[in-house]
Short mmCIF file of C-alpha atoms and ligand atoms in Angstrom, two decimals:
data_model
loop_
_atom_site.label_atom_id
_atom_site.label_comp_id
_atom_site.label_asym_id
_atom_site.label_seq_id
_atom_site.Cartn_x
_atom_site.Cartn_y
_atom_site.Cartn_z
CA MET A 1 -21.13 25.53 -10.95
CA ARG A 2 -18.17 26.68 -8.87
CA ALA A 3 -15.56 23.91 -8.38
CA TRP A 4 -13.01 24.27 -5.61
CA GLN A 5 -9.74 26.09 -5.01
CA ALA A 6 -6.89 24.68 -7.10
CA PRO A 7 -3.73 23.65 -5.24
CA SER A 8 -0.48 25.14 -6.47
CA VAL A 9 1.48 22.78 -8.73
CA PRO A 10 5.16 23.55 -9.23
CA ASP A 11 6.63 23.49 -12.72
CA VAL A 12 9.61 21.21 -12.62
CA PRO A 13 12.40 21.33 -15.23
CA GLY A 14 12.44 18.35 -17.56
CA ALA A 15 9.42 16.37 -18.61
CA ALA A 16 7.80 13.06 -17.87
CA PRO A 17 7.12 10.47 -20.51
CA ARG A 18 3.53 10.50 -21.80
CA PRO A 19 1.39 8.55 -19.39
CA VAL A 20 0.09 5.16 -20.42
CA VAL A 21 -3.05 3.86 -18.69
CA HIS A 22 -4.93 0.60 -18.60
CA ASP A 23 -8.02 0.75 -20.81
CA THR A 24 -10.89 -1.40 -19.54
CA ALA A 25 -12.45 -1.61 -22.99
CA THR A 26 -9.51 -3.33 -24.65
CA GLY A 27 -7.73 -4.61 -21.54
CA LYS A 28 -4.54 -2.98 -22.86
CA PRO A 29 -2.22 -0.13 -21.85
CA VAL A 30 -2.73 2.91 -24.08
CA ASP A 31 -1.71 6.55 -24.49
CA PRO A 32 -5.29 7.86 -24.36
CA THR A 33 -4.35 11.20 -25.94
CA TRP A 34 -3.43 9.41 -29.15
CA GLY A 35 -0.31 11.52 -29.33
CA GLU A 36 -2.10 14.87 -29.21
CA GLU A 37 -1.02 17.86 -27.14
CA ARG A 38 -4.40 18.10 -25.44
CA ALA A 39 -5.81 15.62 -22.96
CA ALA A 40 -9.54 15.65 -22.23
CA LEU A 41 -10.67 14.01 -19.03
CA TYR A 42 -14.17 13.33 -17.79
CA VAL A 43 -14.62 11.74 -14.39
CA CYS A 44 -18.01 10.68 -13.07
CA GLY A 45 -18.78 12.86 -10.08
CA ILE A 46 -20.60 12.24 -6.84
CA THR A 47 -24.26 11.72 -6.13
CA PRO A 48 -24.34 14.17 -3.23
CA TYR A 49 -26.35 12.58 -0.46
CA ASP A 50 -23.68 11.61 2.05
CA ALA A 51 -20.13 12.54 3.02
CA THR A 52 -17.09 11.88 0.82
CA HIS A 53 -15.65 8.55 1.89
CA ILE A 54 -12.11 7.41 1.25
CA GLY A 55 -13.34 5.30 -1.71
CA HIS A 56 -14.47 8.48 -3.46
CA ALA A 57 -11.29 10.23 -2.38
CA ALA A 58 -9.14 7.43 -3.83
CA THR A 59 -11.02 7.59 -7.12
CA TYR A 60 -10.66 11.37 -7.50
CA LEU A 61 -7.05 11.14 -6.36
CA ALA A 62 -6.28 8.60 -9.11
CA PHE A 63 -7.53 11.01 -11.79
CA ASP A 64 -5.80 13.92 -10.05
CA THR A 65 -2.60 11.89 -10.47
CA LEU A 66 -3.35 11.39 -14.16
CA GLY A 67 -3.91 15.15 -14.56
CA ARG A 68 -0.61 15.86 -12.82
CA ALA A 69 1.24 13.31 -14.96
CA TRP A 70 -0.20 14.83 -18.13
CA ARG A 71 0.78 18.33 -17.03
CA ASP A 72 4.27 17.18 -16.15
CA ALA A 73 4.49 15.64 -19.64
CA GLY A 74 3.72 19.10 -21.05
CA LEU A 75 0.13 18.47 -22.18
CA ASP A 76 -2.84 20.82 -21.94
CA VAL A 77 -5.42 19.18 -19.74
CA GLU A 78 -9.14 19.88 -19.90
CA TYR A 79 -11.21 18.27 -17.22
CA ALA A 80 -14.96 18.01 -16.65
CA GLN A 81 -16.85 16.36 -13.83
CA ASN A 82 -20.59 16.10 -13.22
CA VAL A 83 -22.60 16.12 -10.02
CA THR A 84 -25.61 13.82 -10.07
CA ASP A 85 -27.71 16.24 -8.06
CA VAL A 86 -31.04 14.71 -8.99
CA ASP A 87 -31.44 10.92 -8.87
CA ASP A 88 -33.38 8.29 -6.95
CA PRO A 89 -30.84 7.58 -4.17
CA LEU A 90 -30.58 11.31 -3.37
CA LEU A 91 -34.36 11.77 -3.40
CA GLU A 92 -34.85 8.68 -1.23
CA ARG A 93 -32.31 9.92 1.33
CA ALA A 94 -33.92 13.38 1.42
CA THR A 95 -37.34 11.82 2.02
CA ARG A 96 -35.96 9.48 4.70
CA ASP A 97 -34.35 12.40 6.55
CA GLY A 98 -37.22 14.82 5.98
CA VAL A 99 -35.02 17.40 4.23
CA ASP A 100 -35.38 19.21 0.93
CA TRP A 101 -33.45 17.29 -1.76
CA ARG A 102 -31.91 20.52 -3.08
CA GLU A 103 -30.60 21.47 0.34
CA LEU A 104 -29.23 17.98 0.92
CA ALA A 105 -27.41 18.07 -2.43
CA ALA A 106 -26.07 21.60 -1.90
CA SER A 107 -24.75 20.83 1.58
CA GLN A 108 -23.06 17.61 0.43
CA VAL A 109 -21.49 19.30 -2.58
CA ASP A 110 -20.08 21.93 -0.20
CA LEU A 111 -18.58 19.22 1.98
CA PHE A 112 -17.15 17.51 -1.08
CA ARG A 113 -15.49 20.75 -2.20
CA ARG A 114 -13.92 21.18 1.23
CA ASP A 115 -12.67 17.59 1.28
CA MET A 116 -11.20 17.87 -2.22
CA GLU A 117 -9.52 21.12 -1.26
CA SER A 118 -8.06 19.62 1.92
CA LEU A 119 -6.65 16.73 -0.10
CA ARG A 120 -5.25 19.13 -2.71
CA ILE A 121 -7.09 17.43 -5.55
CA LEU A 122 -6.95 19.35 -8.85
CA PRO A 123 -10.43 20.75 -9.56
CA PRO A 124 -12.19 20.18 -12.87
CA ASP A 125 -12.37 23.14 -15.27
CA ASP A 126 -16.06 22.36 -15.64
CA PHE A 127 -17.90 21.18 -12.55
CA VAL A 128 -21.38 20.58 -13.84
CA ALA A 129 -24.61 20.04 -11.91
CA VAL A 130 -27.04 17.84 -13.79
CA THR A 131 -29.89 20.11 -12.69
CA ASP A 132 -28.26 22.85 -14.81
CA GLU A 133 -28.23 20.62 -17.90
CA VAL A 134 -31.79 19.30 -17.99
CA ASP A 135 -32.72 21.13 -21.19
CA ARG A 136 -29.64 19.80 -22.95
CA VAL A 137 -30.46 16.26 -21.86
CA ALA A 138 -34.08 16.68 -23.05
CA GLU A 139 -32.78 17.88 -26.41
CA ALA A 140 -30.55 14.80 -26.64
CA VAL A 141 -33.41 12.48 -25.68
CA SER A 142 -35.59 14.08 -28.34
CA PHE A 143 -32.83 13.46 -30.91
CA LEU A 144 -32.52 9.82 -29.82
CA GLN A 145 -36.27 9.38 -30.28
CA GLU A 146 -36.25 11.01 -33.71
CA THR A 147 -33.40 8.80 -34.87
CA GLY A 148 -34.98 5.62 -33.51
CA TYR A 149 -32.51 4.99 -30.69
CA ALA A 150 -35.03 5.66 -27.95
CA TYR A 151 -38.70 4.85 -27.45
CA GLU A 152 -41.51 5.59 -25.02
CA VAL A 153 -42.81 3.08 -22.50
CA PRO A 154 -46.39 3.46 -21.24
CA THR A 155 -46.22 5.04 -17.80
CA PRO A 156 -49.54 4.74 -15.94
CA ASP A 157 -48.45 6.81 -12.92
CA SER A 158 -47.56 9.85 -15.03
CA ASP A 159 -49.24 12.12 -17.58
CA GLY A 160 -46.23 11.61 -19.83
CA ASP A 161 -44.20 8.54 -20.80
CA ASP A 162 -40.76 7.42 -19.69
CA VAL A 163 -38.20 7.09 -22.49
CA TYR A 164 -35.75 4.19 -22.83
CA PHE A 165 -32.67 3.63 -24.96
CA ASP A 166 -32.77 0.67 -27.32
CA VAL A 167 -29.60 -1.32 -26.62
CA ASN A 168 -30.18 -3.57 -29.60
CA ARG A 169 -30.15 -0.78 -32.14
CA PRO A 170 -26.55 -0.96 -33.36
CA THR A 171 -24.29 1.98 -32.61
CA GLU A 172 -20.74 2.21 -33.83
CA ALA A 173 -19.00 2.29 -30.52
CA TRP A 174 -19.73 0.84 -27.13
CA ALA A 175 -17.67 1.21 -24.02
CA LEU A 176 -16.62 -2.37 -23.70
CA GLY A 177 -14.98 -4.03 -26.64
CA ASP A 178 -15.83 -7.59 -27.58
CA GLU A 179 -12.81 -8.65 -25.51
CA SER A 180 -14.44 -7.52 -22.32
CA ARG A 181 -18.13 -7.91 -23.04
CA LEU A 182 -20.03 -9.46 -20.15
CA ASP A 183 -22.42 -12.36 -20.49
CA ARG A 184 -26.10 -11.50 -20.47
CA GLU A 185 -26.79 -13.04 -17.07
CA THR A 186 -24.11 -10.84 -15.47
CA MET A 187 -25.36 -7.75 -17.29
CA LEU A 188 -28.90 -8.35 -16.01
CA THR A 189 -27.70 -8.82 -12.43
CA LEU A 190 -25.48 -5.71 -12.53
CA ALA A 191 -28.18 -3.59 -14.16
CA ALA A 192 -30.63 -4.55 -11.39
CA GLU A 193 -28.05 -3.75 -8.68
CA ARG A 194 -26.85 -0.50 -10.20
CA GLY A 195 -29.84 1.66 -10.90
CA GLY A 196 -31.41 -0.28 -13.81
CA ASP A 197 -34.91 -1.75 -13.94
CA PRO A 198 -34.81 -5.02 -15.90
CA GLU A 199 -38.23 -5.96 -14.49
CA ARG A 200 -40.01 -2.89 -15.85
CA PRO A 201 -42.84 -4.03 -18.16
CA GLY A 202 -43.11 -2.62 -21.67
CA LYS A 203 -39.40 -2.39 -22.49
CA ARG A 204 -38.05 -3.94 -25.69
CA ASP A 205 -35.11 -5.43 -23.80
CA PRO A 206 -34.77 -5.72 -20.00
CA LEU A 207 -31.33 -4.10 -20.33
CA ASP A 208 -32.65 -0.95 -22.02
CA PRO A 209 -31.78 1.96 -19.71
CA LEU A 210 -34.01 4.90 -18.82
CA VAL A 211 -32.98 8.13 -20.53
CA TRP A 212 -35.91 10.27 -19.42
CA ARG A 213 -38.26 9.92 -16.47
CA ALA A 214 -41.63 11.59 -16.98
CA ALA A 215 -42.90 13.77 -14.12
CA ARG A 216 -44.53 12.06 -11.12
CA ASP A 217 -46.40 13.64 -8.25
CA GLY A 218 -44.05 14.56 -5.46
CA GLU A 219 -40.91 14.22 -7.60
CA PRO A 220 -38.81 17.05 -9.03
CA SER A 221 -39.35 17.69 -12.72
CA TRP A 222 -38.52 20.34 -15.31
CA ASP A 223 -40.63 21.62 -18.20
CA THR A 224 -38.76 20.83 -21.38
CA GLU A 225 -39.27 20.38 -25.10
CA ILE A 226 -40.20 16.73 -24.49
CA GLY A 227 -42.56 17.54 -21.64
CA PRO A 228 -42.05 17.63 -17.88
CA GLY A 229 -39.62 15.15 -16.37
CA ARG A 230 -36.00 14.59 -15.40
CA PRO A 231 -32.93 12.89 -16.90
CA GLY A 232 -32.11 9.22 -16.61
CA TRP A 233 -28.67 8.55 -15.20
CA HIS A 234 -26.23 7.51 -17.96
CA ILE A 235 -27.19 10.14 -20.48
CA GLU A 236 -26.11 13.02 -18.23
CA CYS A 237 -22.49 11.93 -18.56
CA SER A 238 -22.66 11.44 -22.34
CA VAL A 239 -24.17 14.90 -22.82
CA ILE A 240 -21.92 16.76 -20.38
CA ALA A 241 -18.72 15.08 -21.64
CA GLY A 242 -19.67 15.81 -25.25
CA ASP A 243 -20.73 19.42 -24.64
CA ARG A 244 -17.82 20.43 -22.44
CA LEU A 245 -14.95 18.49 -23.95
CA GLY A 246 -15.97 17.37 -27.46
CA LEU A 247 -15.99 13.70 -28.46
CA PRO A 248 -14.07 11.52 -28.34
CA ILE A 249 -12.47 12.49 -25.05
CA SER A 250 -9.18 10.95 -23.96
CA VAL A 251 -10.34 9.27 -20.78
CA GLN A 252 -13.70 8.45 -19.28
CA GLY A 253 -12.99 7.69 -15.63
CA GLY A 254 -14.67 6.39 -12.53
CA GLY A 255 -14.75 3.48 -10.12
CA SER A 256 -15.04 -0.09 -11.39
CA ASP A 257 -18.64 -0.16 -10.14
CA LEU A 258 -19.40 2.12 -13.11
CA VAL A 259 -18.03 -0.17 -15.85
CA PHE A 260 -21.44 -1.71 -16.38
CA PRO A 261 -24.04 -0.46 -16.97
CA HIS A 262 -23.06 3.19 -16.50
CA HIS A 263 -20.05 3.58 -18.80
CA GLU A 264 -21.30 1.02 -21.28
CA MET A 265 -24.60 2.88 -21.63
CA SER A 266 -23.01 6.35 -21.60
CA ALA A 267 -20.79 5.24 -24.47
CA GLY A 268 -23.77 3.81 -26.33
CA HIS A 269 -25.66 7.09 -25.92
CA ALA A 270 -22.65 9.11 -27.08
CA ALA A 271 -22.26 6.91 -30.15
CA ALA A 272 -25.95 7.32 -31.00
CA LEU A 273 -25.85 11.08 -30.41
CA ALA A 274 -22.56 12.01 -32.03
CA HIS A 275 -21.48 8.98 -34.07
CA GLN A 276 -18.28 9.16 -32.10
CA PRO A 277 -16.80 6.92 -29.45
CA LEU A 278 -17.18 8.51 -26.02
CA ALA A 279 -13.52 8.03 -25.12
CA HIS A 280 -10.19 6.66 -26.33
CA ALA A 281 -9.83 4.89 -22.99
CA PHE A 282 -12.03 3.85 -20.08
CA VAL A 283 -10.08 3.93 -16.85
CA HIS A 284 -11.43 2.41 -13.66
CA THR A 285 -10.35 2.56 -10.06
CA GLY A 286 -10.67 -0.39 -7.71
CA MET A 287 -13.18 -0.52 -4.90
CA ILE A 288 -12.07 0.20 -1.35
CA ALA A 289 -13.59 -1.91 1.38
CA TYR A 290 -13.84 -1.38 5.11
CA GLN A 291 -14.66 -4.06 7.67
CA GLY A 292 -14.84 -6.67 4.96
CA THR A 293 -17.27 -4.97 2.54
CA LYS A 294 -17.07 -2.33 -0.19
CA ILE A 295 -17.46 1.08 1.39
CA SER A 296 -20.78 2.45 0.34
CA LYS A 297 -23.13 5.23 1.26
CA SER A 298 -26.04 2.83 1.11
CA LEU A 299 -24.36 0.27 3.43
CA GLY A 300 -23.14 2.91 5.87
CA ASN A 301 -19.67 1.39 6.56
CA LEU A 302 -18.07 4.74 5.94
CA VAL A 303 -14.60 6.04 6.60
CA THR A 304 -15.03 9.66 5.65
CA VAL A 305 -12.38 12.20 4.78
CA ARG A 306 -14.07 14.65 7.13
CA GLY A 307 -14.03 12.12 9.98
CA LEU A 308 -10.30 11.49 9.54
CA LEU A 309 -9.53 15.21 9.37
CA ASP A 310 -11.69 15.93 12.42
CA ASP A 311 -9.70 13.28 14.28
CA GLY A 312 -6.62 15.35 13.51
CA ALA A 313 -5.22 13.50 10.48
CA ASP A 314 -2.74 15.43 8.32
CA PRO A 315 -4.44 15.54 4.88
CA ARG A 316 -1.05 14.79 3.33
CA ALA A 317 -0.98 11.51 5.27
CA ILE A 318 -4.43 10.57 3.92
CA ARG A 319 -3.12 11.24 0.41
CA LEU A 320 0.01 9.22 1.02
CA ALA A 321 -1.99 6.32 2.49
CA LEU A 322 -4.16 6.20 -0.64
CA LEU A 323 -1.21 6.66 -3.02
CA SER A 324 0.50 3.65 -1.43
CA HIS A 325 -2.07 1.44 -3.16
CA LYS A 326 -2.33 0.85 -6.90
CA TYR A 327 -5.37 2.78 -8.13
CA SER A 328 -6.83 -0.14 -10.05
CA ASP A 329 -6.63 -2.64 -7.18
CA ASP A 330 -9.50 -3.46 -4.87
CA TRP A 331 -8.21 -3.16 -1.32
CA GLU A 332 -9.36 -2.84 2.25
CA TRP A 333 -8.79 0.17 4.48
CA PHE A 334 -7.40 -0.64 7.93
CA ASP A 335 -6.88 2.02 10.55
CA THR A 336 -3.14 1.21 10.35
CA GLU A 337 -3.06 2.70 6.80
CA LEU A 338 -2.98 6.12 8.33
CA THR A 339 -0.44 5.37 11.06
CA SER A 340 2.00 3.92 8.49
CA ALA A 341 1.50 6.96 6.26
CA VAL A 342 2.15 9.32 9.19
CA THR A 343 5.45 7.54 9.91
CA ARG A 344 6.48 7.62 6.25
CA LEU A 345 5.55 11.27 5.91
CA ALA A 346 7.68 12.18 8.94
CA THR A 347 10.66 10.47 7.27
CA TRP A 348 9.99 12.30 4.00
CA ASP A 349 9.59 15.66 5.77
CA ALA A 350 12.89 15.15 7.60
CA TRP A 351 14.55 14.24 4.31
CA ALA A 352 13.21 17.35 2.55
CA SER A 353 14.23 19.65 5.38
CA GLY A 354 17.80 18.44 4.93
CA ALA A 355 17.97 16.57 8.21
CA SER A 356 19.39 13.52 6.48
CA ALA A 357 22.64 14.66 4.90
CA GLY A 358 23.54 12.78 1.72
CA HIS A 359 24.75 13.08 -1.81
CA THR A 360 22.82 14.99 -4.49
CA ASP A 361 24.49 13.55 -7.58
CA ASP A 362 21.80 10.90 -8.15
CA ALA A 363 18.82 13.21 -7.50
CA ALA A 364 18.19 13.38 -11.25
CA GLU A 365 17.99 9.63 -11.41
CA VAL A 366 15.43 9.56 -8.59
CA ALA A 367 13.43 12.22 -10.43
CA SER A 368 13.33 10.19 -13.62
CA ARG A 369 12.34 7.06 -11.71
CA LEU A 370 9.49 8.97 -10.05
CA ARG A 371 8.29 10.22 -13.41
CA ALA A 372 8.62 6.81 -15.02
CA ARG A 373 6.60 5.14 -12.27
CA VAL A 374 3.74 7.64 -12.35
CA SER A 375 3.58 7.58 -16.16
CA ASP A 376 3.40 3.80 -16.16
CA ASP A 377 -0.32 3.35 -15.47
CA LEU A 378 -0.12 5.63 -12.42
CA ASP A 379 2.11 3.33 -10.44
CA THR A 380 2.02 5.48 -7.32
CA PRO A 381 3.14 2.63 -5.00
CA GLY A 382 6.24 2.43 -7.23
CA ALA A 383 6.71 6.20 -6.96
CA VAL A 384 6.38 6.06 -3.18
CA ALA A 385 8.92 3.23 -3.10
CA ALA A 386 11.28 5.29 -5.28
CA VAL A 387 11.30 8.03 -2.63
CA ASP A 388 11.72 5.51 0.19
CA THR A 389 14.64 3.91 -1.66
CA ALA A 390 16.28 7.28 -2.33
CA ILE A 391 16.09 8.15 1.36
CA ALA A 392 17.35 4.74 2.44
CA GLY A 393 20.20 4.96 -0.08
CA GLY A 394 21.39 8.35 1.19
CA THR A 395 20.31 10.52 -1.74
CA ALA A 396 19.85 14.05 -0.43
CA CYS A 397 16.67 15.90 -1.29
CA THR A 398 17.12 18.79 -3.72
CA PRO A 399 14.54 21.59 -4.09
CA GLU A 400 13.69 20.19 -7.56
CA LEU A 401 13.06 16.75 -6.14
CA ALA A 402 10.79 18.14 -3.43
CA ASP A 403 8.96 20.10 -6.13
CA LEU A 404 8.55 16.96 -8.22
CA VAL A 405 7.06 15.07 -5.26
CA ASP A 406 4.63 17.98 -4.91
CA ALA A 407 3.88 18.18 -8.64
CA LEU A 408 3.26 14.47 -9.15
CA LEU A 409 2.08 13.19 -5.79
CA GLY A 410 0.53 16.42 -4.51
CA ILE A 411 2.47 16.27 -1.27
CA ARG A 412 4.29 19.46 -0.22
CA LEU A 413 7.08 18.33 2.06
CA ALA A 414 8.03 20.42 5.05
N1 LIG B 1 -22.86 10.13 -9.69
C1 LIG B 1 -22.48 8.81 -10.07
C2 LIG B 1 -21.53 8.82 -11.26
S1 LIG B 1 -22.19 9.69 -12.63
C3 LIG B 1 -21.83 8.05 -8.91
O1 LIG B 1 -21.46 6.92 -9.10
N2 LIG B 1 -21.73 8.72 -7.76
S2 LIG B 1 -21.13 8.08 -6.41
O2 LIG B 1 -21.20 9.14 -5.43
O3 LIG B 1 -21.81 6.88 -6.08
O4 LIG B 1 -19.64 7.72 -6.67
C4 LIG B 1 -18.69 8.71 -7.01
C5 LIG B 1 -17.41 8.05 -7.53
O5 LIG B 1 -16.78 7.29 -6.49
C6 LIG B 1 -17.67 7.06 -8.67
O6 LIG B 1 -16.62 7.18 -9.61
C7 LIG B 1 -17.61 5.71 -7.99
O7 LIG B 1 -17.22 4.70 -8.88
C8 LIG B 1 -16.56 5.95 -6.91
N3 LIG B 1 -16.71 5.06 -5.74
C9 LIG B 1 -17.83 4.80 -5.04
N4 LIG B 1 -17.59 3.92 -4.03
C10 LIG B 1 -16.26 3.63 -4.08
C11 LIG B 1 -15.38 2.78 -3.31
N5 LIG B 1 -15.81 2.07 -2.27
N6 LIG B 1 -14.07 2.72 -3.66
C12 LIG B 1 -13.60 3.45 -4.71
N7 LIG B 1 -14.38 4.27 -5.47
C13 LIG B 1 -15.69 4.36 -5.18
ZN1 LIG B 2 -21.23 9.24 -14.72
#
């Protein structure tokens, strides 16, 4: 599927250190490329049933920053992202609003593209709709059944049977290492909250996730080698990441609400399918709240990118507001985030246009501080502070420094 227009990214002389990121699986900082010249990134994409909110924007911006840091370090970056364009929440919203689910998904994906473009987020090389990969998922499910990793559960309301993954059949590599494994109680609660069905009768283990949903009346389904139906959630990401990037990838990314069960199960599926770990590192962004609760499409406490832009916000200020927070922190959006960013951006613009005369001899030092901050687990607040400090200390902006701010932070100064 078509992604969106790529922003221009200046090439800046010199190179950044190789980025190190925090890996959720081990709890440690790692170079997820394992020293290779190629970095493969998969980031879980949207379920397109409502507008892009600033939580989504922050998550995609964090991985945009990683892509920029890798490029600045001289690596070749390959990036894939899915779109969950068939799943229960999307179908439920379409039914509620009396619209065709395909039209709802298509219109929301269009909005998402426009928002990503406005924010100058680097597009994935492969932007993949799950509805285009149904045959590949069916093939994978069939393989899991043949190899004993998946089994059918009697499904009275369908002519076929749903298929579940057996979490107790050992695979070599799961997402979360023993260091970070959750207790069973927590796993059951999270599975129930996040798309699982621990109560479903007939499963071997309540935690077993659905990999294939047999066709039901009134639900979309595809005719495949395992009969009519549609993919379960986690397996789409294992299949798309494996097909487009090859396993193991460098980074599997997404918000922290995907750590369990989504990334755990995706990694389990990948291990069962390919006998490979899904990723060298699992990188998770914090959750952004608004009015005291996590922003969520289902709760409706949305601050949308579109809403901010329609109110006249400079997209660069939205970027700067988000970059002023550490990607992995949970934090709350206040309307003052934007006003502070607007003020800061005005100072930066004035600096870049040469309004603040100063000395250029320590510009190189500022550049290396910027690079060091971004490469150190995407410390964008540190990078923002480095620019603030340079301005406060009277360092004049050079064209290279302005280019580096653009290359790493995606902000083209006036
Ligand atoms: N389609 C699945 C992933 S395969 C999905 O989770 N879609 S989503 O639309 O619900 O979320 C898209 C991305 O935004 C995910 O990475 C999710 O973790 C992240 N996200 C959702 N809400 C927030 C939030 N409040 N703050 C930060 N990131 C968020
Ligand atoms: Zn995913």
